Tab-separated table of C-alpha atoms in Angstrom:
chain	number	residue	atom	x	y	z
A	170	UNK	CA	-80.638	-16.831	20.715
A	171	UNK	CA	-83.563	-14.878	22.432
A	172	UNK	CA	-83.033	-12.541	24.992
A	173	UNK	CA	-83.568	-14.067	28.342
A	174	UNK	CA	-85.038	-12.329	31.604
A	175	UNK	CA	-84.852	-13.913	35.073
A	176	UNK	CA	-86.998	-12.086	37.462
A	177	UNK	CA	-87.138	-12.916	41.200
A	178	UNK	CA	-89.804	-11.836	42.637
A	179	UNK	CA	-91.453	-11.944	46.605
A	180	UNK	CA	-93.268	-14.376	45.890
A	181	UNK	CA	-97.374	-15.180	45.750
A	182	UNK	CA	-97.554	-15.396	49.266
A	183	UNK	CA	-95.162	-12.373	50.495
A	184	UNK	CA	-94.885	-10.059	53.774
A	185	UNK	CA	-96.887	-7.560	52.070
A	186	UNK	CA	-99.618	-6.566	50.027
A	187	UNK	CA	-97.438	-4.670	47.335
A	188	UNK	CA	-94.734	-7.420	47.109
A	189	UNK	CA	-97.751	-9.932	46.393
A	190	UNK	CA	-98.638	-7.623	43.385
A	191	UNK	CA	-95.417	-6.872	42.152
A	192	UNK	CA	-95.038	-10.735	41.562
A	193	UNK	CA	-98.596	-11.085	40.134
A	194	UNK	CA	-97.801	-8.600	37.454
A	195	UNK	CA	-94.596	-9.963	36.594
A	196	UNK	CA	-96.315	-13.646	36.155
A	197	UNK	CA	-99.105	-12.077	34.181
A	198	UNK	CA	-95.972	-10.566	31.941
A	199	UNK	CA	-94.352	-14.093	31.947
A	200	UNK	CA	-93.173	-15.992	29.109
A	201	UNK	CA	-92.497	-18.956	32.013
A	202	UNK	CA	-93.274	-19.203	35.604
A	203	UNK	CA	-89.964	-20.931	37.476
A	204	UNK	CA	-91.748	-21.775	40.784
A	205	UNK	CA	-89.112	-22.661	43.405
A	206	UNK	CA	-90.233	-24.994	46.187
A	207	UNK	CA	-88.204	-26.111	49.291
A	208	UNK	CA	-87.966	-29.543	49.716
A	209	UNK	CA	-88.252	-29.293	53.349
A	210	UNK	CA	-91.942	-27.215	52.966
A	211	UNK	CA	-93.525	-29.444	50.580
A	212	UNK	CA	-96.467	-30.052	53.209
A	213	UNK	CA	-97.569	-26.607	53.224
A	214	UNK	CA	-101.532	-27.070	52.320
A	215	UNK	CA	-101.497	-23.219	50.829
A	216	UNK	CA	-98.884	-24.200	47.699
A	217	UNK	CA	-101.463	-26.240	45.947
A	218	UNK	CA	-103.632	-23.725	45.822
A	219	UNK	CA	-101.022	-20.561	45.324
A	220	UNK	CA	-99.905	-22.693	42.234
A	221	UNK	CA	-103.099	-23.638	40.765
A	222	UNK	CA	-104.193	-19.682	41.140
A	223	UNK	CA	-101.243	-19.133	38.871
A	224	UNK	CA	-102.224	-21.715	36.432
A	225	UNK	CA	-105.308	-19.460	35.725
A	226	UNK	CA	-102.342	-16.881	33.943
A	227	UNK	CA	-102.260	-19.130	31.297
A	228	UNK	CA	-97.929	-19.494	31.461
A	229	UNK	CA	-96.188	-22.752	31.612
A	230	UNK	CA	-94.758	-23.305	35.155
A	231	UNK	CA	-91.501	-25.097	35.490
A	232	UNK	CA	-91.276	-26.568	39.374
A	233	UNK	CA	-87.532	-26.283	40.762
A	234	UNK	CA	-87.415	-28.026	43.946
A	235	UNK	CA	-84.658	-27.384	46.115
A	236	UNK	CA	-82.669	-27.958	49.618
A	237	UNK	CA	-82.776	-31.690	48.929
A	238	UNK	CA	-79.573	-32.133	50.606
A	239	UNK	CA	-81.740	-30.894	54.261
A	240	UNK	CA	-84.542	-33.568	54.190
A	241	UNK	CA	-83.702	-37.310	54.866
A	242	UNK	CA	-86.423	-38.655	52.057
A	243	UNK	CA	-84.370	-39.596	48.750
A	244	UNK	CA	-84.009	-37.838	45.913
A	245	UNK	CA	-86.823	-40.324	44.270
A	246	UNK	CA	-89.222	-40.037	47.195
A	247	UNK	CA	-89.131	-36.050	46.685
A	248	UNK	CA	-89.491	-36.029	43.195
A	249	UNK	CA	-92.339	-38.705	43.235
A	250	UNK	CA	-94.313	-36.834	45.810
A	251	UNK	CA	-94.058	-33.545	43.608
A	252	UNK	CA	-94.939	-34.960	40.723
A	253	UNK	CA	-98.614	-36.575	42.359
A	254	UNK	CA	-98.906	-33.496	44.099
A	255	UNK	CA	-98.446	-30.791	41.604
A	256	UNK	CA	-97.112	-32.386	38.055
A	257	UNK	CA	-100.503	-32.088	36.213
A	258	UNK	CA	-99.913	-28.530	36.777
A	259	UNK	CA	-96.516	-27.658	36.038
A	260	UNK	CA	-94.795	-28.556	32.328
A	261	UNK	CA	-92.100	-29.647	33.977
A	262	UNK	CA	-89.764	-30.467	37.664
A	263	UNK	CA	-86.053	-30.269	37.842
């Protein structure tokens, strides 16, 4: 088996300028992008955009939604509404 890396990083959207970058240059370095999105922020107009800007890398990103368990949609409803949001732009959501 390959050796396997898990970075987590600020994020794309972090407190400051030099956490943004760190993360940018560990996508560009990516094998995989794991993009983590709360179930209970899906609205947020800015993550369409902060995901499609990573697109551009050229990586595969895998969407891992989580904090189900907080909202009161079902588990379906969620994982519908990701998928015709964002699923044309990740290779897969778990």
């Amino acid at each position: 088996m390959r050796e396997i890396s898990i970075i987590d990083t600020p994020g794309v959207e972090s407190v400051t300028e030099e956490n943004q970058k760190t993360t940018m240059e560990f996508i560009q370095k990516s094998d995989v992008v794991l993009w983590v999105l709360s179930a209970d922020h899906l609205g947020q107009s800015d993550i369409f955009e902060q995901i499609s800007n990573v697109v551009e890398y050229g990586q595969p990103i895998v969407l891992v939604v989580t904090r189900i368990d907080t909202i009161e949609d079902s588990l379906t409803e969620v994982m519908d509404y990701v998928d015709s949001e964002y699923g044309y732009l990740a290779h897969a959501i778990f």
